[in-house]
Amino acid sequence: MKKVYTCFCTDNIHEGHINILNEAKKYGEVVVGVLDDAASVRFNHFPTISLDERVAMIKALPQVDQVLIQDRIFYDEVIEKLHPDYVIHGDNWKSGALKSIRDNVEGLLSAYGGRIIDVPYTHNDNIRRQDARIREKLMMPEYRRKRLRQLLQIQPLVKAIEVHSGLTGLIAEKTVVPRDGGLDQFDAMWISSLCDSTAKGKPDIELVDMSSRFRTIDDVMEVTTKPIIFDGDTGGLSEHFGYTVRSLERMGVSAVIIEDKKGLKRNSLFGTEAEQVQDSIENFSAKIKAGKKAQLTDDFMIIARIESLILERGMEDALERARAFTAAGADGIMIHSRKKDPDEILAFADAFRKEDKDTPLVVVPTSFNSITEEELAAHGINIVIYANQLTRSAFPAMEETAKEILTNHRAMESEKRLMSIKSILTLIEEL
Ligand code: SPV
Ligand code: MG
């Protein structure tokens, strides 16, 4: 009996899957791999049911002879173990990011005479509706809110990128690249105060009011499913912070990060060049407590951001604050630095991890940008935020185009650098 292998990454079985299984059955014994949670997340599919439920769902199908768990997106291990005669898949993997998986499978099978079967991908309204239902579920506050905590359980490092609009949200949501025998993508989104303010043409001094910041969140939420970490600046007055927490929680935001500064907030990357005052440990701890008291769900996280290194107050001060803020109830600690060298961040992480193995640690490597995600994870850091790179890449490109049109008195010269009209028209899918 020949062996046919296919791998599913789905929370629901639709006609497309059944079609693949019926085809597979014609060739022999059908073995189905179910992607585990971590691999599903890397595959841009956050599971809405448990792995056990997904396995049971597939085992119950009459065409299926055997189910196994696949813990990598690429098939190397499973093919080595199973030696299937055929690997069957929808023909949608012949292009885009999935093509790297198909190429890899093709190479593995050709080593021993195995073969790929591409089945025409089933497109119909029913399938589109079912997929949309799963996406809608992931967009719902009760599902989205808890996803950051879930990701922290699944991933060695959660990667967030700055977003400040529906469009940047879509980039964070959809960008996937093949890397290291797998696929890579961002796990979460950061609503940066710097970039949200900049997009509105305002300085980053807590000038953009909360209603406007919430409007940005709403724009992002309407078109994405990934969890949101909100830059809450100083969190405002303790008496107000609880209300902000309630609103963010209700919207389905996963975490707020507030920084231990007071008075007129200036962006941290000014360091000591701008006058910035750090809040006292007592006041800031009281603010964290006020937020935790207001919080209604167990999903939401209040993360305390420590500015001691930015303001050159020293490592001991940073560590003392980390201890105090965690004791006050903070669900995570963000440590910030504007040094090019990551040494002080890593020294903090190492010292903090000696005392505290569990509290999530967050960093924003804007200045110390040479450090890799692998190095950060090795030092016990759990969340990395790329806080402003989308804005900083878009602005020079737009400025250059504006200058070029002014210089040439027409747009033809700029065309070669621009996205095609067809692409912009079809970038945003209609319902
Ligand atoms: C932001 O992105 O607004 C931040 C991070 O707060 S930083 O700009 O580095 O202060
Ligand atoms: Mg900010």
Short mmCIF file of C-alpha atoms and ligand atoms in Angstrom, two decimals:
data_model
loop_
_atom_site.label_atom_id
_atom_site.label_comp_id
_atom_site.label_asym_id
_atom_site.label_seq_id
_atom_site.Cartn_x
_atom_site.Cartn_y
_atom_site.Cartn_z
CA MET A 1 0.00 0.00 0.00
CA LYS A 2 1.40 3.40 -1.03
CA LYS A 3 1.54 6.21 1.50
CA VAL A 4 0.08 9.65 0.76
CA TYR A 5 0.87 12.58 3.05
CA THR A 6 -0.81 15.94 3.42
CA CYS A 7 -0.52 18.60 6.10
CA PHE A 8 -3.44 20.71 7.32
CA CYS A 9 -3.29 23.99 9.16
CA THR A 10 -6.96 24.70 9.75
CA ASP A 11 -9.62 25.01 12.43
CA ASN A 12 -12.42 23.87 10.14
CA ILE A 13 -12.80 21.27 7.42
CA HIS A 14 -14.34 22.52 4.20
CA GLU A 15 -14.92 21.18 0.69
CA GLY A 16 -11.34 22.06 -0.29
CA HIS A 17 -9.89 19.74 2.36
CA ILE A 18 -12.38 16.97 1.51
CA ASN A 19 -11.43 17.27 -2.14
CA ILE A 20 -7.74 16.83 -1.26
CA LEU A 21 -8.51 13.82 0.95
CA ASN A 22 -10.69 12.18 -1.73
CA GLU A 23 -7.89 12.63 -4.25
CA ALA A 24 -5.34 11.30 -1.76
CA LYS A 25 -7.42 8.18 -1.08
CA LYS A 26 -7.11 7.21 -4.75
CA TYR A 27 -3.35 6.80 -4.30
CA GLY A 28 -3.15 4.81 -1.05
CA GLU A 29 -3.10 5.09 2.72
CA VAL A 30 -3.78 8.69 3.81
CA VAL A 31 -1.64 10.23 6.53
CA VAL A 32 -2.53 13.76 7.63
CA GLY A 33 -0.16 16.02 9.54
CA VAL A 34 -1.66 18.61 11.85
CA LEU A 35 0.52 21.68 12.40
CA ASP A 36 1.05 22.29 16.11
CA ASP A 37 0.29 25.67 17.72
CA ALA A 38 3.76 27.23 17.34
CA ALA A 39 4.08 26.17 13.70
CA SER A 40 0.53 27.37 12.95
CA VAL A 41 1.37 30.80 14.33
CA ARG A 42 4.47 30.97 12.12
CA PHE A 43 2.24 29.91 9.23
CA ASN A 44 0.14 33.06 9.78
CA HIS A 45 -2.72 31.11 11.26
CA PHE A 46 -3.46 31.56 14.93
CA PRO A 47 -5.47 28.52 16.08
CA THR A 48 -8.91 29.21 17.55
CA ILE A 49 -9.33 25.63 18.80
CA SER A 50 -6.81 23.44 20.65
CA LEU A 51 -4.37 21.04 19.00
CA ASP A 52 -6.28 18.10 20.53
CA GLU A 53 -9.50 19.39 18.98
CA ARG A 54 -7.85 19.82 15.59
CA VAL A 55 -6.42 16.29 15.74
CA ALA A 56 -9.82 14.85 16.75
CA MET A 57 -11.54 16.78 13.94
CA ILE A 58 -9.23 15.27 11.34
CA LYS A 59 -9.20 11.76 12.84
CA ALA A 60 -12.98 11.70 12.50
CA LEU A 61 -12.79 12.02 8.70
CA PRO A 62 -13.46 8.69 6.93
CA GLN A 63 -10.69 9.16 4.34
CA VAL A 64 -7.99 9.54 7.01
CA ASP A 65 -5.95 6.49 8.04
CA GLN A 66 -3.44 8.14 10.33
CA VAL A 67 -2.91 11.52 11.96
CA LEU A 68 0.41 12.88 13.18
CA ILE A 69 1.54 16.20 14.58
CA GLN A 70 3.88 18.25 12.42
CA ASP A 71 5.86 20.77 14.47
CA ARG A 72 7.71 22.48 11.63
CA ILE A 73 6.32 24.31 8.62
CA PHE A 74 8.87 22.63 6.39
CA TYR A 75 8.40 18.89 5.86
CA ASP A 76 12.01 17.65 6.31
CA GLU A 77 11.46 15.70 9.52
CA VAL A 78 8.09 14.27 8.63
CA ILE A 79 9.27 13.13 5.19
CA GLU A 80 12.39 11.56 6.65
CA LYS A 81 10.30 9.65 9.19
CA LEU A 82 7.35 8.70 6.99
CA HIS A 83 8.91 8.36 3.53
CA PRO A 84 5.58 9.00 1.79
CA ASP A 85 5.23 7.97 -1.85
CA TYR A 86 3.18 11.10 -2.48
CA VAL A 87 2.69 14.50 -0.88
CA ILE A 88 -0.60 16.07 -1.88
CA HIS A 89 -1.48 19.75 -1.53
CA GLY A 90 -3.69 22.44 -3.06
CA ASP A 91 -1.97 24.06 -6.05
CA ASN A 92 -1.98 27.43 -4.22
CA TRP A 93 1.49 26.46 -2.97
CA LYS A 94 2.91 26.89 -6.46
CA SER A 95 3.36 30.63 -5.90
CA GLY A 96 3.91 33.21 -3.16
CA ALA A 97 5.49 32.43 0.22
CA LEU A 98 4.20 28.83 0.10
CA LYS A 99 6.29 28.09 -2.98
CA SER A 100 9.40 27.70 -0.81
CA ILE A 101 7.63 24.87 1.03
CA ARG A 102 6.70 23.15 -2.23
CA ASP A 103 10.26 23.50 -3.58
CA ASN A 104 11.61 22.00 -0.39
CA VAL A 105 9.18 19.06 -0.52
CA GLU A 106 10.00 18.50 -4.18
CA GLY A 107 13.71 18.25 -3.34
CA LEU A 108 13.10 15.86 -0.46
CA LEU A 109 10.83 13.56 -2.49
CA SER A 110 13.03 13.49 -5.56
CA ALA A 111 15.85 11.98 -3.46
CA TYR A 112 13.92 8.68 -3.33
CA GLY A 113 11.47 8.88 -6.21
CA GLY A 114 8.49 10.30 -4.31
CA ARG A 115 6.07 12.59 -6.10
CA ILE A 116 4.01 15.73 -5.47
CA ILE A 117 0.33 15.81 -6.38
CA ASP A 118 -1.02 19.34 -6.86
CA VAL A 119 -4.79 19.49 -6.56
CA PRO A 120 -6.58 22.52 -8.08
CA TYR A 121 -7.38 24.84 -5.16
CA THR A 122 -11.09 24.97 -4.40
CA HIS A 123 -12.39 28.54 -4.53
CA ASN A 124 -16.04 29.08 -3.75
CA ASP A 125 -18.31 31.34 -1.72
CA ASN A 126 -18.90 28.77 0.97
CA ILE A 127 -15.17 28.38 1.66
CA ARG A 128 -14.64 32.14 1.55
CA ARG A 129 -17.46 32.56 4.08
CA GLN A 130 -15.99 29.92 6.39
CA ASP A 131 -12.52 31.50 6.22
CA ALA A 132 -14.03 34.93 6.86
CA ARG A 133 -15.85 33.56 9.92
CA ILE A 134 -12.57 32.35 11.45
CA ARG A 135 -10.93 35.71 10.71
CA GLU A 136 -13.87 37.56 12.25
CA LYS A 137 -13.55 35.38 15.34
CA LEU A 138 -9.87 36.30 15.66
CA MET A 139 -10.79 39.99 15.36
CA MET A 140 -13.27 39.80 18.24
CA PRO A 141 -12.02 41.49 21.42
CA GLU A 142 -12.28 38.35 23.55
CA TYR A 143 -10.09 36.38 21.12
CA ARG A 144 -7.64 39.12 20.19
CA ARG A 145 -7.05 40.41 23.71
CA LYS A 146 -5.72 37.12 25.11
CA ARG A 147 -3.49 36.39 22.12
CA LEU A 148 -0.45 38.19 23.43
CA ARG A 149 -0.45 36.05 26.58
CA GLN A 150 -1.04 32.96 24.42
CA LEU A 151 1.85 33.90 22.13
CA LEU A 152 4.16 34.34 25.11
CA GLN A 153 3.43 30.70 25.99
CA ILE A 154 4.01 29.45 22.44
CA GLN A 155 6.90 31.52 21.10
CA PRO A 156 10.44 32.00 22.40
CA LEU A 157 10.20 35.64 21.26
CA VAL A 158 7.15 37.64 20.24
CA LYS A 159 7.90 40.11 17.42
CA ALA A 160 5.89 43.31 17.13
CA ILE A 161 6.05 45.98 14.46
CA GLU A 162 4.85 49.56 14.57
CA VAL A 163 1.53 50.35 12.94
CA HIS A 164 -0.36 53.63 12.82
CA SER A 165 -3.12 53.09 10.23
CA GLY A 166 -5.18 50.46 8.46
CA LEU A 167 -2.56 50.25 5.74
CA THR A 168 0.42 49.70 8.05
CA GLY A 169 -1.79 47.25 9.96
CA LEU A 170 -2.22 45.26 6.76
CA ILE A 171 1.54 45.16 6.27
CA ALA A 172 2.00 43.80 9.80
CA GLU A 173 -0.82 41.33 9.25
CA LYS A 174 0.12 39.95 5.87
CA THR A 175 3.88 40.18 5.36
CA VAL A 176 5.38 36.68 5.36
CA VAL A 177 8.86 35.65 4.22
CA PRO A 178 10.52 32.27 3.82
CA ARG A 179 13.45 31.94 6.23
CA ASP A 180 15.58 29.14 7.69
CA GLY A 181 13.42 26.31 6.48
CA GLY A 182 10.21 27.97 7.63
CA LEU A 183 8.15 31.07 7.24
CA ASP A 184 8.56 34.22 9.27
CA GLN A 185 6.19 37.04 10.11
CA PHE A 186 5.31 39.52 12.85
CA ASP A 187 3.28 38.26 15.78
CA ALA A 188 1.88 41.51 17.11
CA MET A 189 1.46 45.24 16.42
CA TRP A 190 2.77 48.25 18.36
CA ILE A 191 0.75 51.44 18.28
CA SER A 192 3.69 53.78 18.81
CA SER A 193 3.03 57.22 20.26
CA LEU A 194 5.90 58.57 18.13
CA CYS A 195 4.55 57.21 14.84
CA ASP A 196 0.88 57.79 15.65
CA SER A 197 1.72 61.43 16.47
CA THR A 198 4.02 61.77 13.44
CA ALA A 199 1.33 60.43 11.10
CA LYS A 200 -0.90 63.22 12.38
CA GLY A 201 1.88 65.80 11.93
CA LYS A 202 2.19 66.30 15.71
CA PRO A 203 5.16 66.04 18.10
CA ASP A 204 5.45 63.03 20.42
CA ILE A 205 4.57 64.90 23.64
CA GLU A 206 1.23 63.30 24.60
CA LEU A 207 -0.44 65.99 22.53
CA VAL A 208 -2.57 63.61 20.45
CA ASP A 209 -5.49 62.94 22.79
CA MET A 210 -6.70 59.49 23.78
CA SER A 211 -9.84 59.63 21.61
CA SER A 212 -7.65 60.18 18.59
CA ARG A 213 -5.23 57.42 19.65
CA PHE A 214 -8.24 55.09 20.11
CA ARG A 215 -9.42 56.01 16.62
CA THR A 216 -6.06 54.75 15.29
CA ILE A 217 -6.52 51.51 17.22
CA ASP A 218 -9.95 51.12 15.70
CA ASP A 219 -8.65 51.69 12.15
CA VAL A 220 -6.01 48.99 12.71
CA MET A 221 -8.44 46.60 14.36
CA GLU A 222 -10.93 46.80 11.53
CA VAL A 223 -8.53 45.18 9.07
CA THR A 224 -6.29 42.92 11.18
CA THR A 225 -6.42 40.00 13.60
CA LYS A 226 -3.04 40.20 15.35
CA PRO A 227 -2.75 41.37 18.94
CA ILE A 228 -2.07 45.01 19.76
CA ILE A 229 0.39 46.50 22.24
CA PHE A 230 -0.51 50.12 22.90
CA ASP A 231 2.09 52.77 23.71
CA GLY A 232 0.35 54.54 26.61
CA ASP A 233 3.13 57.15 27.12
CA THR A 234 3.12 58.07 30.84
CA GLY A 235 -0.41 56.71 31.30
CA GLY A 236 -1.48 60.22 32.39
CA LEU A 237 -2.78 60.80 35.89
CA SER A 238 -3.24 57.71 38.07
CA GLU A 239 -6.87 58.74 38.47
CA HIS A 240 -7.31 58.66 34.67
CA PHE A 241 -5.22 55.59 33.90
CA GLY A 242 -7.84 53.11 35.14
CA TYR A 243 -10.31 54.49 32.59
CA THR A 244 -7.76 54.07 29.80
CA VAL A 245 -7.20 50.47 30.86
CA ARG A 246 -10.96 49.77 30.78
CA SER A 247 -11.30 51.28 27.30
CA LEU A 248 -8.31 49.41 25.88
CA GLU A 249 -9.51 46.15 27.38
CA ARG A 250 -13.00 46.63 26.00
CA MET A 251 -11.58 47.28 22.52
CA GLY A 252 -9.56 44.05 22.64
CA VAL A 253 -6.08 45.55 23.01
CA SER A 254 -3.72 43.02 24.63
CA ALA A 255 -1.31 45.25 26.52
CA VAL A 256 -0.48 48.83 27.40
CA ILE A 257 3.05 49.94 28.08
CA ILE A 258 3.44 53.00 30.31
CA GLU A 259 6.73 54.74 31.03
CA ASP A 260 7.91 56.01 34.41
CA LYS A 261 8.15 59.66 33.44
CA LYS A 262 6.08 62.66 34.52
CA GLY A 263 5.34 66.18 33.37
CA LEU A 264 5.78 67.01 29.70
CA LYS A 265 6.77 63.74 28.09
CA ARG A 266 9.48 63.91 25.45
CA ASN A 267 10.49 61.00 23.24
CA SER A 268 13.00 58.74 25.03
CA LEU A 269 15.41 58.84 22.13
CA PHE A 270 16.21 62.47 23.02
CA GLY A 271 17.71 61.02 26.20
CA THR A 272 19.15 63.75 28.43
CA GLU A 273 19.19 66.25 25.53
CA ALA A 274 15.60 67.16 26.34
CA GLU A 275 14.38 67.86 29.83
CA GLN A 276 12.57 64.77 31.07
CA VAL A 277 11.62 63.93 34.63
CA GLN A 278 11.38 60.40 35.92
CA ASP A 279 8.45 59.63 38.18
CA SER A 280 9.12 58.35 41.70
CA ILE A 281 8.89 54.64 42.36
CA GLU A 282 6.00 55.27 44.76
CA ASN A 283 3.92 57.34 42.32
CA PHE A 284 4.48 55.06 39.38
CA SER A 285 3.75 51.95 41.45
CA ALA A 286 0.48 53.60 42.53
CA LYS A 287 -0.37 54.17 38.85
CA ILE A 288 0.26 50.52 38.02
CA LYS A 289 -1.91 49.49 40.97
CA ALA A 290 -4.71 51.82 39.82
CA GLY A 291 -4.57 50.21 36.37
CA LYS A 292 -4.55 46.67 37.74
CA LYS A 293 -7.49 47.51 39.99
CA ALA A 294 -9.51 48.75 37.03
CA GLN A 295 -8.64 45.76 34.81
CA LEU A 296 -11.53 43.33 34.40
CA THR A 297 -10.12 40.39 32.46
CA ASP A 298 -7.12 38.14 33.11
CA ASP A 299 -6.06 38.60 29.48
CA PHE A 300 -4.92 42.20 29.50
CA MET A 301 -1.34 43.17 30.43
CA ILE A 302 0.03 46.35 31.96
CA ILE A 303 3.71 46.61 31.17
CA ALA A 304 5.94 49.04 33.07
CA ARG A 305 8.61 50.81 31.06
CA ILE A 306 11.74 51.86 32.88
CA GLU A 307 13.60 54.96 31.72
CA SER A 308 16.55 54.81 34.13
CA LEU A 309 19.08 53.90 31.43
CA ILE A 310 17.71 56.55 29.05
CA LEU A 311 18.02 59.19 31.78
CA GLU A 312 21.43 57.86 32.88
CA ARG A 313 20.33 56.92 36.37
CA GLY A 314 22.21 53.64 36.35
CA MET A 315 21.59 49.93 36.34
CA GLU A 316 20.84 49.63 40.06
CA ASP A 317 18.05 52.20 39.74
CA ALA A 318 16.62 50.30 36.76
CA LEU A 319 16.69 47.00 38.64
CA GLU A 320 15.19 48.52 41.79
CA ARG A 321 12.35 49.90 39.70
CA ALA A 322 11.82 46.59 37.94
CA ARG A 323 11.46 44.88 41.32
CA ALA A 324 9.09 47.55 42.63
CA PHE A 325 6.91 47.72 39.52
CA THR A 326 6.59 43.94 39.35
CA ALA A 327 5.62 43.92 43.02
CA ALA A 328 3.02 46.61 42.24
CA GLY A 329 1.42 44.19 39.76
CA ALA A 330 3.05 44.99 36.41
CA ASP A 331 2.61 42.06 34.00
CA GLY A 332 5.85 42.81 32.20
CA ILE A 333 8.86 45.11 32.19
CA MET A 334 10.11 47.12 29.24
CA ILE A 335 13.69 48.32 29.54
CA HIS A 336 14.78 51.05 27.16
CA SER A 337 18.16 52.35 26.03
CA ARG A 338 19.38 54.72 23.37
CA LYS A 339 22.93 53.40 23.26
CA LYS A 340 24.07 51.89 19.97
CA ASP A 341 25.65 49.08 21.88
CA PRO A 342 23.20 46.56 23.37
CA ASP A 343 25.46 45.83 26.39
CA GLU A 344 23.45 47.73 28.99
CA ILE A 345 20.19 46.16 27.82
CA LEU A 346 21.71 42.68 28.00
CA ALA A 347 23.29 43.42 31.40
CA PHE A 348 19.85 44.47 32.66
CA ALA A 349 18.18 41.38 31.18
CA ASP A 350 20.78 39.03 32.69
CA ALA A 351 20.56 40.63 36.15
CA PHE A 352 16.74 40.73 36.04
CA ARG A 353 16.49 37.10 34.94
CA LYS A 354 18.70 36.02 37.86
CA GLU A 355 16.00 37.28 40.21
CA ASP A 356 12.87 36.79 38.13
CA LYS A 357 12.49 33.94 35.68
CA ASP A 358 8.93 34.63 34.57
CA THR A 359 7.97 38.29 34.18
CA PRO A 360 8.00 39.06 30.45
CA LEU A 361 10.75 41.43 29.32
CA VAL A 362 10.26 43.83 26.43
CA VAL A 363 12.85 45.76 24.41
CA VAL A 364 12.77 48.30 21.57
CA PRO A 365 16.04 47.96 19.64
CA THR A 366 15.91 51.21 17.67
CA SER A 367 19.39 52.44 18.66
CA PHE A 368 20.94 49.06 19.47
CA ASN A 369 19.73 47.66 16.17
CA SER A 370 22.62 45.26 15.51
CA ILE A 371 21.37 42.74 18.03
CA THR A 372 19.52 39.78 16.57
CA GLU A 373 16.29 38.26 17.79
CA GLU A 374 18.14 35.04 18.64
CA GLU A 375 20.55 36.96 20.92
CA LEU A 376 17.67 38.78 22.61
CA ALA A 377 15.85 35.50 23.26
CA ALA A 378 19.05 33.94 24.64
CA HIS A 379 19.14 36.71 27.26
CA GLY A 380 15.58 36.00 28.40
CA ILE A 381 13.84 38.76 26.45
CA ASN A 382 10.29 37.85 25.44
CA ILE A 383 8.99 40.68 23.26
CA VAL A 384 10.89 42.72 20.67
CA ILE A 385 9.24 45.82 19.25
CA TYR A 386 10.35 47.36 15.94
CA ALA A 387 8.90 50.69 16.98
CA ASN A 388 9.23 53.10 14.07
CA GLN A 389 10.83 51.48 11.02
CA LEU A 390 7.71 51.49 8.81
CA THR A 391 7.22 55.22 9.28
CA ARG A 392 10.91 55.92 8.78
CA SER A 393 10.98 53.94 5.55
CA ALA A 394 7.80 55.49 4.11
CA PHE A 395 8.64 59.14 4.78
CA PRO A 396 11.86 59.38 2.70
CA ALA A 397 10.20 57.48 -0.16
CA MET A 398 7.26 59.89 -0.22
CA GLU A 399 9.48 62.94 0.10
CA GLU A 400 11.67 61.76 -2.78
CA THR A 401 8.64 61.30 -5.03
CA ALA A 402 7.29 64.76 -4.14
CA LYS A 403 10.67 66.32 -4.99
CA GLU A 404 10.93 64.37 -8.23
CA ILE A 405 7.50 65.52 -9.44
CA LEU A 406 8.34 69.13 -8.56
CA THR A 407 11.67 68.87 -10.37
CA ASN A 408 10.30 67.27 -13.53
CA HIS A 409 6.93 69.00 -13.74
CA ARG A 410 5.44 65.56 -14.33
CA ALA A 411 5.26 62.14 -12.67
CA MET A 412 6.69 59.92 -15.39
CA GLU A 413 10.22 59.84 -13.94
CA SER A 414 8.94 58.58 -10.59
CA GLU A 415 6.85 55.80 -12.08
CA LYS A 416 9.66 53.20 -12.04
CA ARG A 417 9.83 53.34 -8.22
CA LEU A 418 6.08 53.21 -7.73
CA MET A 419 3.65 50.41 -7.13
CA SER A 420 1.54 49.84 -10.22
CA ILE A 421 -1.98 51.26 -10.44
CA LYS A 422 -3.26 47.70 -10.82
CA SER A 423 -1.52 46.70 -7.58
CA ILE A 424 -2.88 49.64 -5.60
CA LEU A 425 -6.39 49.01 -6.92
CA THR A 426 -6.32 45.37 -5.87
CA LEU A 427 -4.25 45.76 -2.70
CA ILE A 428 -7.31 46.05 -0.52
CA GLU A 429 -9.73 43.22 -1.13
CA GLU A 430 -13.41 44.00 -1.40
CA LEU A 431 -15.89 41.91 0.54
C1 SPV B 1 7.38 54.95 20.52
O1 SPV B 1 7.49 54.20 19.53
O2 SPV B 1 6.61 55.90 20.55
C2 SPV B 1 8.18 54.68 21.71
C3 SPV B 1 9.46 54.01 21.60
O3 SPV B 1 7.76 55.08 22.77
S1 SPV B 1 10.68 55.23 21.52
O4 SPV B 1 10.37 56.11 20.40
O5 SPV B 1 11.97 54.58 21.37
O6 SPV B 1 10.62 56.00 22.77
MG MG B 2 6.19 56.44 22.64
#
